[in-house]
């Protein structure tokens, strides 16, 4: 057991964290299929129940506004907008969104992370208490609130955040009847080009309208794939969606990289998955493998990226290596 700020964190906490929401989701899905209610919305509500910084009784970060932002210390190059995407749940999208963004911030890049998942895991994982958030990405997409008014600056060194709250769960349904519904996020993020080196979008685990908004807004995709038996399940469907958006709405969209997550070097399965994924995607797979470590699953409960929570551990090291690879890829 380890302790931080007086709060005990046991190994089993992260196991409980993983298991409870999954069980609840299945039960609610069954029930609501019968009721004829939107399944994905319900899934989101239940996953919101995942313990967060609030349940750990920690102080959340004071929420600043964009006008308090520290001056940028270098000339920003061309902004690259990267959606972290895989409709499969629990593959490490939010973990990668938080820790890659923070690692790039630490090596001097200006980064914006847009939390586009109603679960808001990127927001709580960076220490933002969602009940304190006035406007979130929902208001940018549906209420025409300028994105600058929603940005929380300097959540970590070099890293700003557009938070998500559970309000976003309604967006999938409300977007259906809106004009230019696929372009909402692209228009908002477009106004930030030249202000950041990287804009990352943490996508929800579905291929609904929010994800389509991310596919339209993004220049590139970063696809995390978990080293497990069904690693490539659903990837064909994701690539189909990408092709459809590419041919109709975003012709320059492409894959930036495929990232293997939760790698366990002690198992043959992990090694086989690496081989299979490298065989399927070739060179676009990052050389960096993200190891399965308890520290990576603990860090969000403390509202900290791994580079702060356990700066010398192998989780932090792997995300720093990934950040360097990302920079090298341009
Ligand atoms: N490298 C890792 N080592 C150990 N645990 C990890 C690692 N990466 C992610 N996890 C844990 O696995 C769970 C799922 O990770 P995460 O939330 O990042 O996935 P996700 O793809 O964003 O999920 P969702 O589809 O629900 O948004 C979390 O509890 C997280 O803490
Ligand atoms: Mg997530």
Coordinates of C-alpha atoms and ligand atoms in Angstrom, one line a residue:
X1 CA 0.0 0.0 0.0
X2 CA 1.3 3.5 -0.8
X3 CA 0.3 6.8 0.7
X4 CA 0.0 10.3 -0.8
X5 CA -1.2 13.4 0.9
X6 CA -2.4 11.2 3.7
X7 CA -4.7 9.1 1.5
X8 CA -4.1 5.4 1.3
X9 CA -4.1 3.9 -2.1
X10 CA -4.1 0.1 -2.3
X11 CA -3.6 -2.1 -5.3
X12 CA -7.1 -3.3 -5.0
X13 CA -8.5 0.2 -5.3
X14 CA -7.7 0.3 -9.0
X15 CA -9.1 -3.2 -9.5
X16 CA -12.3 -2.1 -7.9
X17 CA -12.3 1.0 -10.0
X18 CA -12.0 -1.1 -13.2
X19 CA -14.6 -3.7 -12.3
X20 CA -17.5 -1.9 -10.7
X21 CA -18.4 0.4 -13.7
X22 CA -18.2 -2.5 -16.2
X23 CA -20.6 -4.6 -14.2
X24 CA -23.0 -1.8 -13.8
X25 CA -22.9 -0.9 -17.5
X26 CA -23.9 -4.4 -18.6
X27 CA -26.8 -4.5 -16.2
X28 CA -28.1 -1.1 -17.3
X29 CA -27.6 -1.9 -20.9
X30 CA -29.9 -5.0 -20.6
X31 CA -32.5 -3.1 -18.7
X32 CA -32.6 -0.2 -21.1
X33 CA -32.7 -2.2 -24.2
X34 CA -36.1 -3.4 -23.0
X35 CA -37.1 0.2 -22.0
X36 CA -36.0 1.4 -25.5
X37 CA -33.7 4.1 -24.0
X38 CA -30.5 5.2 -25.6
X39 CA -27.9 2.7 -24.4
X40 CA -24.8 4.8 -24.8
X41 CA -26.2 7.7 -22.7
X42 CA -26.9 5.3 -19.9
X43 CA -23.4 3.8 -20.1
X44 CA -22.0 7.2 -19.7
X45 CA -24.0 8.0 -16.6
X46 CA -22.9 4.8 -14.9
X47 CA -19.3 5.2 -15.8
X48 CA -19.4 8.7 -14.3
X49 CA -19.6 6.8 -11.0
X50 CA -16.0 5.8 -11.2
X51 CA -14.2 7.1 -8.1
X52 CA -12.5 10.4 -8.7
X53 CA -10.4 12.9 -6.8
X54 CA -13.6 14.0 -5.1
X55 CA -14.2 10.6 -3.5
X56 CA -10.6 10.5 -2.4
X57 CA -11.3 13.7 -0.5
X58 CA -8.5 15.6 -2.1
X59 CA -8.6 19.3 -2.8
X60 CA -9.2 19.9 -6.5
X61 CA -7.3 22.6 -8.5
X62 CA -8.7 26.1 -8.4
X63 CA -10.2 26.8 -11.7
X64 CA -8.6 29.7 -13.6
X65 CA -9.8 31.4 -16.7
X66 CA -8.0 31.8 -20.1
X67 CA -7.2 35.5 -19.3
X68 CA -5.0 34.3 -16.4
X69 CA -2.9 32.2 -18.8
X70 CA 0.8 32.4 -18.3
X71 CA 2.6 33.9 -21.4
X72 CA 3.7 31.4 -24.0
X73 CA 7.5 31.2 -23.9
X74 CA 8.2 30.1 -27.4
X75 CA 6.9 30.6 -30.9
X76 CA 4.3 28.0 -31.6
X77 CA 4.8 26.1 -34.9
X78 CA 1.9 24.7 -36.9
X79 CA -0.8 23.4 -34.7
X80 CA -1.4 19.7 -35.0
X81 CA -4.9 18.5 -34.0
X82 CA -4.8 14.8 -33.0
X83 CA -7.9 12.8 -31.9
X84 CA -7.1 10.0 -29.5
X85 CA -9.6 7.5 -30.7
X86 CA -10.8 3.9 -30.4
X87 CA -14.5 3.1 -29.9
X88 CA -13.5 0.1 -27.8
X89 CA -13.8 1.1 -24.1
X90 CA -11.0 1.0 -21.6
X91 CA -8.0 0.8 -24.0
X92 CA -6.1 3.7 -22.5
X93 CA -7.4 6.7 -24.5
X94 CA -7.8 9.0 -21.5
X95 CA -4.6 7.7 -19.8
X96 CA -2.8 8.5 -23.0
X97 CA -4.5 11.9 -23.5
X98 CA -3.5 13.0 -20.0
X99 CA 0.0 11.7 -19.8
X100 CA 1.1 12.4 -23.4
X101 CA -0.2 15.9 -23.1
X102 CA 1.5 16.5 -19.8
X103 CA 4.8 15.0 -21.1
X104 CA 4.7 17.2 -24.2
X105 CA 4.0 20.2 -21.9
X106 CA 7.1 19.3 -19.8
X107 CA 9.4 19.2 -22.8
X108 CA 8.3 22.8 -23.6
X109 CA 5.4 22.3 -26.0
X110 CA 2.1 24.3 -25.7
X111 CA -0.7 21.7 -25.5
X112 CA -4.5 21.9 -25.3
X113 CA -6.4 18.8 -24.3
X114 CA -10.1 18.7 -25.3
X115 CA -12.1 16.3 -23.2
X116 CA -14.8 15.1 -25.5
X117 CA -16.0 12.2 -23.4
X118 CA -19.0 12.8 -21.1
X119 CA -17.3 10.5 -18.5
X120 CA -14.8 13.4 -18.1
X121 CA -11.9 11.2 -17.2
X122 CA -9.3 13.5 -18.7
X123 CA -10.8 16.4 -16.7
X124 CA -10.9 14.6 -13.3
X125 CA -7.6 12.9 -14.0
X126 CA -6.0 16.4 -14.3
X127 CA -7.5 17.4 -10.9
X128 CA -10.5 19.4 -12.2
X129 CA -13.6 18.9 -10.1
X130 CA -16.4 18.8 -12.6
X131 CA -19.0 20.3 -10.3
X132 CA -16.9 23.5 -10.3
X133 CA -16.9 23.7 -14.1
X134 CA -19.3 26.4 -15.3
X135 CA -19.1 25.9 -19.1
X136 CA -17.7 22.7 -20.7
X137 CA -17.1 21.5 -24.2
X138 CA -20.9 20.9 -24.5
X139 CA -21.4 24.7 -24.4
X140 CA -18.8 25.1 -27.1
X141 CA -20.5 22.6 -29.4
X142 CA -24.1 23.3 -28.7
X143 CA -24.4 26.8 -27.1
X144 CA -21.9 28.7 -29.3
X145 CA -19.8 29.7 -26.3
X146 CA -16.3 30.7 -27.6
X147 CA -13.8 28.0 -26.8
X148 CA -11.4 30.5 -25.1
X149 CA -14.1 31.1 -22.4
X150 CA -14.1 27.4 -21.6
X151 CA -10.4 26.7 -21.6
X152 CA -8.8 26.1 -18.1
X153 CA -5.3 27.3 -18.5
X154 CA -2.1 25.8 -17.1
X155 CA -3.6 22.7 -15.5
X156 CA 0.0 21.5 -15.7
X157 CA 3.2 22.9 -17.2
X158 CA 2.4 23.9 -20.8
X159 CA -1.0 22.2 -20.7
X160 CA -4.5 23.8 -21.0
X161 CA -7.8 21.9 -20.8
X162 CA -11.2 22.1 -22.3
X163 CA -13.2 20.1 -19.7
X164 CA -16.1 17.8 -20.1
X165 CA -19.0 17.3 -17.7
X166 CA -21.9 14.9 -17.7
X167 CA -23.9 17.6 -19.6
X168 CA -22.0 16.4 -22.7
X169 CA -24.0 13.1 -22.5
X170 CA -27.0 14.9 -24.0
X171 CA -24.9 16.2 -26.9
X172 CA -25.2 13.1 -29.1
X173 CA -29.0 13.4 -29.1
X174 CA -29.2 17.2 -29.3
X175 CA -26.7 17.3 -32.2
X176 CA -28.9 15.2 -34.4
X177 CA -31.2 18.0 -35.2
X178 CA -28.5 20.7 -35.5
X179 CA -27.2 22.3 -38.7
X180 CA -23.6 21.6 -39.6
X181 CA -23.6 19.2 -36.7
X182 CA -20.4 17.4 -37.8
X183 CA -18.4 20.6 -38.0
X184 CA -19.1 22.1 -34.5
X185 CA -15.8 21.1 -32.9
X186 CA -13.7 21.8 -36.1
X187 CA -15.0 25.4 -36.1
X188 CA -14.2 25.9 -32.5
X189 CA -10.7 24.3 -32.6
X190 CA -10.0 26.1 -35.9
X191 CA -9.9 29.4 -34.0
X192 CA -7.0 28.1 -31.9
X193 CA -4.7 27.2 -34.7
X194 CA -1.3 29.0 -34.2
X195 CA -1.8 29.1 -30.4
X196 CA -0.8 25.6 -29.5
X197 CA 1.7 23.1 -30.8
X198 CA -0.7 20.2 -30.2
X199 CA -4.4 19.9 -29.6
X200 CA -5.4 16.5 -28.4
X201 CA -9.0 15.3 -28.3
X202 CA -9.9 12.5 -25.9
X203 CA -12.8 10.7 -27.6
X204 CA -15.6 8.7 -26.0
X205 CA -15.9 4.9 -26.5
X206 CA -18.4 5.0 -29.3
X207 CA -18.8 6.0 -32.9
X208 CA -21.5 8.6 -32.3
X209 CA -21.8 12.2 -33.4
X210 CA -19.2 13.3 -30.8
X211 CA -16.6 11.0 -32.3
X212 CA -17.6 12.1 -35.8
X213 CA -17.0 15.7 -34.7
X214 CA -13.5 14.6 -33.5
X215 CA -12.8 12.9 -36.9
X216 CA -13.8 16.1 -38.7
X217 CA -11.8 18.4 -36.4
X218 CA -8.6 16.3 -36.4
X219 CA -5.6 16.4 -38.7
X220 CA -4.5 13.0 -37.5
X221 CA -5.6 10.1 -35.3
X222 CA -3.7 8.4 -32.5
X223 CA -5.2 5.0 -31.9
X224 CA -4.4 3.3 -28.6
X225 CA -4.7 -0.5 -28.7
X226 CA -4.6 -2.5 -25.5
X227 CA -2.3 -5.6 -25.5
X228 CA -5.1 -8.1 -24.9
X229 CA -6.7 -11.0 -26.7
X230 CA -9.4 -8.9 -28.6
X231 CA -6.9 -6.1 -29.4
X232 CA -7.9 -5.5 -33.0
X233 CA -11.6 -6.0 -32.4
X234 CA -13.5 -3.1 -33.8
X235 CA -10.5 -1.5 -35.5
X236 CA -11.9 -2.3 -39.0
X237 CA -15.0 -0.4 -38.1
X238 CA -13.0 2.5 -36.8
X239 CA -10.9 2.6 -40.0
X240 CA -14.2 2.5 -42.1
X241 CA -15.5 5.5 -40.2
X242 CA -12.2 7.3 -40.8
X243 CA -12.4 6.5 -44.5
X244 CA -16.0 7.8 -44.7
X245 CA -15.2 11.0 -43.0
X246 CA -12.0 11.4 -45.1
X247 CA -13.9 11.0 -48.4
X248 CA -16.7 13.4 -47.5
X249 CA -15.7 15.8 -44.8
X250 CA -12.0 15.8 -44.0
X251 CA -9.9 14.8 -47.0
X252 CA -6.5 15.2 -45.3
X253 CA -7.4 13.0 -42.3
X254 CA -4.8 10.3 -41.6
X255 CA -3.4 8.1 -38.9
X256 CA -0.7 9.7 -36.9
X257 CA 0.2 6.6 -35.0
X258 CA -1.0 3.4 -33.3
X259 CA 0.0 3.0 -29.6
X260 CA 0.2 -0.3 -27.8
X261 CA -0.9 0.1 -24.2
X262 CA -1.0 -2.0 -21.0
X263 CA 1.9 -4.1 -22.3
X264 CA 3.0 -6.8 -19.9
X265 CA 6.4 -8.1 -21.0
X266 CA 6.0 -11.2 -18.8
X267 CA 3.1 -12.6 -20.8
X268 CA 3.3 -14.3 -24.2
X269 CA 0.0 -12.8 -25.1
X270 CA 1.3 -9.2 -24.9
X271 CA 4.2 -10.2 -27.1
X272 CA 1.8 -11.8 -29.6
X273 CA -0.4 -8.8 -29.7
X274 CA 2.6 -6.5 -30.4
X275 CA 3.5 -8.8 -33.3
X276 CA 0.0 -8.9 -34.7
X277 CA -0.6 -5.2 -34.4
X278 CA 2.8 -4.4 -36.0
X279 CA 2.1 -6.9 -38.7
X280 CA -1.3 -5.2 -39.4
X281 CA -0.3 -1.5 -39.2
X282 CA 3.4 -1.6 -40.0
X283 CA 5.6 1.5 -39.3
X284 CA 2.8 3.7 -38.0
X285 CA 2.9 1.7 -34.7
X286 CA 5.0 3.8 -32.2
X287 CA 8.1 2.0 -31.0
X288 CA 7.3 3.1 -27.5
X289 CA 5.2 0.5 -25.6
X290 CA 3.1 1.7 -22.7
X291 CA 3.6 -0.8 -19.8
X292 CA 0.8 -1.9 -17.5
X293 CA 1.7 -0.3 -14.2
X294 CA -0.3 0.2 -11.1
X295 CA 1.0 3.8 -10.8
X296 CA -0.6 4.7 -14.1
X297 CA -4.0 3.6 -12.9
X298 CA -3.5 5.3 -9.5
X299 CA -2.4 8.7 -10.8
X300 CA -5.9 10.0 -11.9
X301 CA -7.3 9.5 -8.4
X302 CA -4.8 12.1 -7.3
X303 CA -5.6 14.5 -10.2
X304 CA -2.0 14.2 -11.5
X305 CA -0.4 13.1 -14.6
X306 CA 2.2 10.3 -14.2
X307 CA 5.0 12.8 -14.8
X308 CA 4.1 14.4 -11.4
X309 CA 2.7 11.4 -9.5
X310 CA 5.6 9.0 -10.2
X311 CA 8.1 11.0 -12.2
X312 CA 10.9 8.4 -12.2
X313 CA 8.7 5.3 -12.7
X314 CA 8.4 3.3 -15.9
X315 CA 5.0 4.8 -16.7
X316 CA 6.3 8.3 -16.8
X317 CA 9.4 7.2 -18.7
X318 CA 7.3 5.5 -21.4
X319 CA 5.0 8.6 -21.9
X320 CA 8.1 10.9 -22.0
X321 CA 9.5 8.5 -24.7
X322 CA 6.2 8.7 -26.6
X323 CA 6.2 12.5 -26.4
X324 CA 9.7 12.5 -28.0
X325 CA 8.5 10.1 -30.8
X326 CA 5.4 12.4 -31.3
X327 CA 7.7 15.4 -31.8
X328 CA 10.0 13.5 -34.1
X329 CA 7.0 12.5 -36.3
X330 CA 6.4 16.3 -36.7
Ligands
LIG1 N1 -0.7 1.4 -18.8 C1 -1.7 1.2 -17.9 N2 -1.4 0.4 -16.8 C2 -2.3 0.2 -15.8 N3 -3.6 0.6 -15.9 C3 -3.9 1.4 -17.0 C4 -3.0 1.7 -18.0 N4 -3.6 2.4 -18.9 C5 -4.9 2.6 -18.5 N5 -5.1 1.9 -17.3 C6 -6.3 1.8 -16.5 O1 -7.3 1.2 -17.3 C7 -8.5 1.8 -17.2 C8 -9.0 2.3 -18.6 O2 -8.1 3.3 -19.0 P1 -8.6 4.6 -19.7 O3 -9.6 5.2 -18.9 O4 -7.4 5.4 -20.1 O5 -9.2 4.0 -21.0 P2 -10.2 4.7 -22.1 O6 -9.9 4.1 -23.4 O7 -10.1 6.2 -22.0 O8 -11.6 4.2 -21.5 P3 -13.0 4.7 -22.0 O9 -13.2 4.0 -23.3 O10 -14.0 4.3 -20.9 O11 -12.9 6.2 -22.2 C9 -8.4 2.9 -16.2 O12 -8.8 2.4 -15.0 C10 -6.9 3.2 -16.2 O13 -6.5 3.7 -15.0
LIG2 MG1 -11.6 7.6 -21.7

